[in-house]
mmCIF file of C-alpha atoms and ligand atoms in Angstrom:
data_model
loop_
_atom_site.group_PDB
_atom_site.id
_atom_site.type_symbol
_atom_site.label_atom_id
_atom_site.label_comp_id
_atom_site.label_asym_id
_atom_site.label_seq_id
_atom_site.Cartn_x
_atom_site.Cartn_y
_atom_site.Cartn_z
ATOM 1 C CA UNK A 71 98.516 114.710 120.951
ATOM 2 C CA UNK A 72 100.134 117.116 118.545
ATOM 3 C CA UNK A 73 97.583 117.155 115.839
ATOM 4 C CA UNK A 74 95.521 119.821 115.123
ATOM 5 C CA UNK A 75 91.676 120.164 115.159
ATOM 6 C CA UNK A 76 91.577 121.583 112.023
ATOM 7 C CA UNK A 77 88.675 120.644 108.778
ATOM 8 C CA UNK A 78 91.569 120.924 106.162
ATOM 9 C CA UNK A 79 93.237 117.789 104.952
ATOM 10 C CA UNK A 80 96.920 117.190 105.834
ATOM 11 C CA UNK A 81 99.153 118.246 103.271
ATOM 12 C CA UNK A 82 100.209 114.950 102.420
ATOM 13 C CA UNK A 83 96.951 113.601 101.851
ATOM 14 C CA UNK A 84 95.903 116.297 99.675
ATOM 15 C CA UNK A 85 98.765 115.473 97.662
ATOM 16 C CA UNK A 86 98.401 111.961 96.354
ATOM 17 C CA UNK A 87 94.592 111.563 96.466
ATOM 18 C CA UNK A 88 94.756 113.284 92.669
ATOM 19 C CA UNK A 89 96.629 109.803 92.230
ATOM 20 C CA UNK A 90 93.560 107.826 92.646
ATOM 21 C CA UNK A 91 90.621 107.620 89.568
ATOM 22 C CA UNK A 92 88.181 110.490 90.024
ATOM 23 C CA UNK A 93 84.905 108.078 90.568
ATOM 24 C CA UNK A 94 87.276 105.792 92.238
ATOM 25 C CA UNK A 95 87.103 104.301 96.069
ATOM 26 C CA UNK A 96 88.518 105.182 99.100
ATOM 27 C CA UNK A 97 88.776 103.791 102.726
ATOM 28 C CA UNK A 98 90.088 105.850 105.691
ATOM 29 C CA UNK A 99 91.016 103.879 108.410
ATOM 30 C CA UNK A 100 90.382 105.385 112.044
ATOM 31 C CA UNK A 101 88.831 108.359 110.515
ATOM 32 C CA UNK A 102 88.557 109.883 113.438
ATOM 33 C CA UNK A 103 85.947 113.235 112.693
ATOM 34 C CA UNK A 104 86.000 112.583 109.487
ATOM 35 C CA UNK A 105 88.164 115.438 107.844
ATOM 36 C CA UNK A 106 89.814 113.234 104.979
ATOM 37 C CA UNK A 107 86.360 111.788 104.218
ATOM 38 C CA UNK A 108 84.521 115.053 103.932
ATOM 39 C CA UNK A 109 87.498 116.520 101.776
ATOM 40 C CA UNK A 110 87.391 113.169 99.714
ATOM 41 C CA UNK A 111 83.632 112.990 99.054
ATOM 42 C CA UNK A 112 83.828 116.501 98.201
ATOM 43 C CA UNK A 113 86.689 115.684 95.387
ATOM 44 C CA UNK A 114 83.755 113.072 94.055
ATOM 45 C CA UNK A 115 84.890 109.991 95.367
ATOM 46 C CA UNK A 116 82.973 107.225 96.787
ATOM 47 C CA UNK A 117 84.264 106.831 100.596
ATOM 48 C CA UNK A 118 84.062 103.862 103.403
ATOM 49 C CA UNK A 119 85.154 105.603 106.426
ATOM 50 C CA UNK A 120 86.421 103.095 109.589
ATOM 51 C CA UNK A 121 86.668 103.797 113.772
ATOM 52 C CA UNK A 122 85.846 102.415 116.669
ATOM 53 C CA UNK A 123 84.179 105.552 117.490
ATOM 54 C CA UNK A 124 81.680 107.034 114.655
ATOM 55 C CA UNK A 125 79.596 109.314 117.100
ATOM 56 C CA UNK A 126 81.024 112.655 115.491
ATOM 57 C CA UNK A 127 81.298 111.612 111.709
ATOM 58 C CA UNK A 128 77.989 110.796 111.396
ATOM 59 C CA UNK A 129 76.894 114.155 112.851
ATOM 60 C CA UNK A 130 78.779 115.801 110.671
ATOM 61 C CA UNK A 131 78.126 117.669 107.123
ATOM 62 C CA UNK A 132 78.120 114.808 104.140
ATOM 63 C CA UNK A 133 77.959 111.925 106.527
ATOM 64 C CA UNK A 134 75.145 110.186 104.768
ATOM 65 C CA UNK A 135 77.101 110.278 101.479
ATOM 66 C CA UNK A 136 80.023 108.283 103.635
ATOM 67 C CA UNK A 137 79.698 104.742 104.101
ATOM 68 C CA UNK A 138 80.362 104.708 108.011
ATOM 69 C CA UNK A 139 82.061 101.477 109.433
ATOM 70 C CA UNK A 140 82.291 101.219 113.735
ATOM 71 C CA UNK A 141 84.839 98.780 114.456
ATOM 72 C CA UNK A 142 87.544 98.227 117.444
ATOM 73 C CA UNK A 143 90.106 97.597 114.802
ATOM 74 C CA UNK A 144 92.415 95.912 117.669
ATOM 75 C CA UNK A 145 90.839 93.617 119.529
ATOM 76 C CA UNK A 146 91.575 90.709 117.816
ATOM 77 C CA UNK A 147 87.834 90.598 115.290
ATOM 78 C CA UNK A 148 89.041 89.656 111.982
ATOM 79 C CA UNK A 149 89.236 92.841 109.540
ATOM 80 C CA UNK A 150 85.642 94.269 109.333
ATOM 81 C CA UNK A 151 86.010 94.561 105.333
ATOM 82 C CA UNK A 152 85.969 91.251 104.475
ATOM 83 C CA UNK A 153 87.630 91.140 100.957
ATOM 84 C CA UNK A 154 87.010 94.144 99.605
ATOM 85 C CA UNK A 155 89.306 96.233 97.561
ATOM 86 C CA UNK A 156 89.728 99.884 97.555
ATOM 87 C CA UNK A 157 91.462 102.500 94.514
ATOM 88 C CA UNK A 158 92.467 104.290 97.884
ATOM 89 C CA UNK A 159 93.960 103.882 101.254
ATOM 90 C CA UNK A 160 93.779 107.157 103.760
ATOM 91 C CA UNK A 161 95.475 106.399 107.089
ATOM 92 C CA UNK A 162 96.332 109.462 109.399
ATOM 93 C CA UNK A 163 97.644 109.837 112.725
ATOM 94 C CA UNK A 164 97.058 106.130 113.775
ATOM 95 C CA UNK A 165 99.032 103.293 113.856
ATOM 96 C CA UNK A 166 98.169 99.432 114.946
ATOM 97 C CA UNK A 167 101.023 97.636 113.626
ATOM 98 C CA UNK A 168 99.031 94.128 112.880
ATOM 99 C CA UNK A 169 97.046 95.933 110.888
ATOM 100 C CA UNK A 170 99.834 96.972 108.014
ATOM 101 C CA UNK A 171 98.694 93.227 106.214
ATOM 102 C CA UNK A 172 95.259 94.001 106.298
ATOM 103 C CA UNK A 173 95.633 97.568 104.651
ATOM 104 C CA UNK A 174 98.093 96.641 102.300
ATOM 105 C CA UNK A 175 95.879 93.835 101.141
ATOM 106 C CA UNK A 176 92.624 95.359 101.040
ATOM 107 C CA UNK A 177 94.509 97.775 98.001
ATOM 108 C CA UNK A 178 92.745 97.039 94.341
ATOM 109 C CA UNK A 179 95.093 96.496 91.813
ATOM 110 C CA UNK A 180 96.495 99.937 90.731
ATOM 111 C CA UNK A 181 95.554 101.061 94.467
ATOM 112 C CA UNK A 182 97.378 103.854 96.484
ATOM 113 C CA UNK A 183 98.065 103.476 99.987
ATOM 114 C CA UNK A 184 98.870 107.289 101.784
ATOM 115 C CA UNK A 185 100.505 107.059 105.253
ATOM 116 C CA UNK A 186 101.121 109.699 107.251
ATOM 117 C CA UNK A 187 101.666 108.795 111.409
ATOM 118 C CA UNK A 188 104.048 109.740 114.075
ATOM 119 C CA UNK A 189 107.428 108.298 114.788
ATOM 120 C CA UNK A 190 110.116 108.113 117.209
ATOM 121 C CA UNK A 191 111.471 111.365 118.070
ATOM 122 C CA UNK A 192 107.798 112.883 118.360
ATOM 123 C CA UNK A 193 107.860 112.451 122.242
ATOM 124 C CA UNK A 194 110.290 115.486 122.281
ATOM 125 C CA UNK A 195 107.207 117.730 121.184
ATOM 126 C CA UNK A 196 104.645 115.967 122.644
ATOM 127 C CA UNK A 197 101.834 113.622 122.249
ATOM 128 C CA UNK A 198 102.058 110.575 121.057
ATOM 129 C CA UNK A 199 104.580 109.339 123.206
ATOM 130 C CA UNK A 200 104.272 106.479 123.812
ATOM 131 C CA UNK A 201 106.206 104.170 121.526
ATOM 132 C CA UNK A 202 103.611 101.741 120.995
ATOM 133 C CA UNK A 203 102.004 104.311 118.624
ATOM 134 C CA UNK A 204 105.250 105.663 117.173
ATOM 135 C CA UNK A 205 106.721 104.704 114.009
ATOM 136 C CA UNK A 206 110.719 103.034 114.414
ATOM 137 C CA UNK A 207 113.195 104.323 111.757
ATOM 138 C CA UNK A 208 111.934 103.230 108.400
ATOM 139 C CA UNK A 209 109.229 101.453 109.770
ATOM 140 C CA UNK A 210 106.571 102.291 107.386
ATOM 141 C CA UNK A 211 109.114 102.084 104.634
ATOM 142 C CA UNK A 212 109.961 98.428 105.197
ATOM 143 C CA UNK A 213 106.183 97.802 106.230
ATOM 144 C CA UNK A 214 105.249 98.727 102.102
ATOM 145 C CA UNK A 215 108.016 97.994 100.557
ATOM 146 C CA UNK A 216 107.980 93.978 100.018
ATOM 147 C CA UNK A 217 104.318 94.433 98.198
ATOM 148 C CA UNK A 218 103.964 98.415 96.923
ATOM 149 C CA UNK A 219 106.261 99.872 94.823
ATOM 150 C CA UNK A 220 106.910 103.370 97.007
ATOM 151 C CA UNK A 221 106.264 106.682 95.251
ATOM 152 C CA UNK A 222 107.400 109.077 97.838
ATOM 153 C CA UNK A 223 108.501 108.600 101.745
ATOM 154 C CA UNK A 224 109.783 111.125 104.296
ATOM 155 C CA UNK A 225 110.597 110.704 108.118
ATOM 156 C CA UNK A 226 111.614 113.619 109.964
ATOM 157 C CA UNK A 227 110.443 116.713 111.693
ATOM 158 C CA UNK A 228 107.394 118.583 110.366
ATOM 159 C CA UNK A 229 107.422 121.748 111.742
ATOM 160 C CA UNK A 230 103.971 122.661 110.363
ATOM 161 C CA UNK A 231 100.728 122.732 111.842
ATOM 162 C CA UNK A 232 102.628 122.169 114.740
ATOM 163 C CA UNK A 233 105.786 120.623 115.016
ATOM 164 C CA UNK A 234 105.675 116.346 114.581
ATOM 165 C CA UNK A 235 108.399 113.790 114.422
ATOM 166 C CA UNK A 236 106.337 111.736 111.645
ATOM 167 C CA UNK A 237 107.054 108.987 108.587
ATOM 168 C CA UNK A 238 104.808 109.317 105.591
ATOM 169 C CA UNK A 239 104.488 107.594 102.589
ATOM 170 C CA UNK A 240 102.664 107.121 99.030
ATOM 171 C CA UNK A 241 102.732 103.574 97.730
ATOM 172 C CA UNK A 242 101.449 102.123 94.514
ATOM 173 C CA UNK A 243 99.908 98.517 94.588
ATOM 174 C CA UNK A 244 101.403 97.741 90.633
ATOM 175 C CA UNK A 245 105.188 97.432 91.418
ATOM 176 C CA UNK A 246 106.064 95.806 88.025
ATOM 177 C CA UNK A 247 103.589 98.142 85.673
ATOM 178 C CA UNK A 248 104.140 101.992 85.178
ATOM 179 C CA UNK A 249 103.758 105.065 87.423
ATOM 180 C CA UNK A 250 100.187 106.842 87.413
ATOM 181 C CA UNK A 251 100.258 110.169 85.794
ATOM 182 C CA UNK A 252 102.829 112.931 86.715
ATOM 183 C CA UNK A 253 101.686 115.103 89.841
HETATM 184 C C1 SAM X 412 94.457 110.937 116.224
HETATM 185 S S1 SAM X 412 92.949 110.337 115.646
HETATM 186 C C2 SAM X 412 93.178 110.502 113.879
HETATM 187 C C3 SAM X 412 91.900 110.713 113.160
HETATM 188 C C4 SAM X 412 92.007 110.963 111.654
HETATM 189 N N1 SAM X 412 92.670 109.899 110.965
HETATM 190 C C5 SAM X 412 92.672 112.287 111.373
HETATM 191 O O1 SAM X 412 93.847 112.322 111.023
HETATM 192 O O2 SAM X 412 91.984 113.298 111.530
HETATM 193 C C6 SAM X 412 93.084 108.577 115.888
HETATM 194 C C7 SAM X 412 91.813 107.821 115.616
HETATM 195 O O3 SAM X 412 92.055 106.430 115.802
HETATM 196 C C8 SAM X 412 90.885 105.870 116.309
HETATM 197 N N2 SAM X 412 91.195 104.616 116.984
HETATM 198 C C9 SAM X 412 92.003 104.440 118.053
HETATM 199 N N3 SAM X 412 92.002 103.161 118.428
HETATM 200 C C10 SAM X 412 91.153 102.514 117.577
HETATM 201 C C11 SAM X 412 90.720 101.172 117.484
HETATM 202 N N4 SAM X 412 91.112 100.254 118.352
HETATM 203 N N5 SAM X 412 89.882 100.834 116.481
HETATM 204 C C12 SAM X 412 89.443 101.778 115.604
HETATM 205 N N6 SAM X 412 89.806 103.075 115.664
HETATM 206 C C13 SAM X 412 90.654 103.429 116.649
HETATM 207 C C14 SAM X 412 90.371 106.905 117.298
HETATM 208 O O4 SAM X 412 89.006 106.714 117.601
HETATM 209 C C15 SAM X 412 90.660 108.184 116.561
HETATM 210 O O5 SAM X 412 89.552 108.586 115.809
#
């Protein structure tokens, strides 16, 4: 797969998290090592972090300030979160389309959703291929846009860290009330 090892944040991410309250909440969903969580509890936030596999998160730096949540998010268990709410949504590189519902719903009122995965066009470049875990045209657009009133979206070629065919997208959970502050 075409993403890169690295500790920093994606670009993306690091751009709308200043979105969410300072002492506020955040999930990220299939957290993978952990880098959004560690760069989120680091900004002060209070941070539920979500994979099937956990094994490397919790040896990490910071991992007991992260609440730490092993689930197989696609094997048909109901969502492990119950009804909580969240002032943030993280999800990077992963995409199980039954799950859009879930995310969108487990948003607090005032919440922002950031989205960042691969789409179709990233087999040209590499990994993912497969389009089970590639994004259609718009796709993520359409998937926020009945319940989230969208702040920003692209889809297209990234050609930085390494070059990605991928949709992402900053979505606001108060489409009738006014935009958070200026970025
Ligand atoms: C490419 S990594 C992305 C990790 C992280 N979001 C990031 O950007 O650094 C995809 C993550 O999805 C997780 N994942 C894949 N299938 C999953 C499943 N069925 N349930 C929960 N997590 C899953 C993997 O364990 C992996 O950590």
């Amino acid at each position: 797969m075409n993403t890169h090892k690295s500790e920093e944040p994606l670009d993306w991410i690091a751009r709308f998290v200043p979105l969410v309250k300072s002492d506020g909440t955040f999930l990220d969903v299939a957290c993978g090592n952990g880098r959004h969580a560690r760069y989120l509890i680091n900004l002060g936030y209070q941070v539920t972090a979500m994979d099937r596999d956990i094994s490397a998160i919790r040896k990490s730096k910071n991992a007991d300030s992260i609440e730490l949540i092993e689930a197989d998010l696609e094997d048909g268990s109901p969502w492990p979160l119950g009804s909580r709410k969240f002032d943030g949504i993280i999800v990077s590189n992963y995409l199980y389309r039954p799950l859009f519902p879930a995310i969108i719903d487990a948003l607090d009122d005032d919440g922002i959703l950031i989205y960042e995965t691969f789409s179709l066009g990233n087999e040209k470049y590499g990994r993912p291929s497969n389009p089970n875990f590639l994004l259609k045209p718009g796709e993520l657009l359409s998937a926020c846009s009945d319940e989230l009133r969208v702040i920003a979206y692209e889809d297209g070629l990234l050609k930085t860290p390494s070059p990605a065919v991928k949709q992402r997208i900053c979505a606001i959970k108060s489409p009738f009330d006014g935009l958070p502050s200026p970025l």
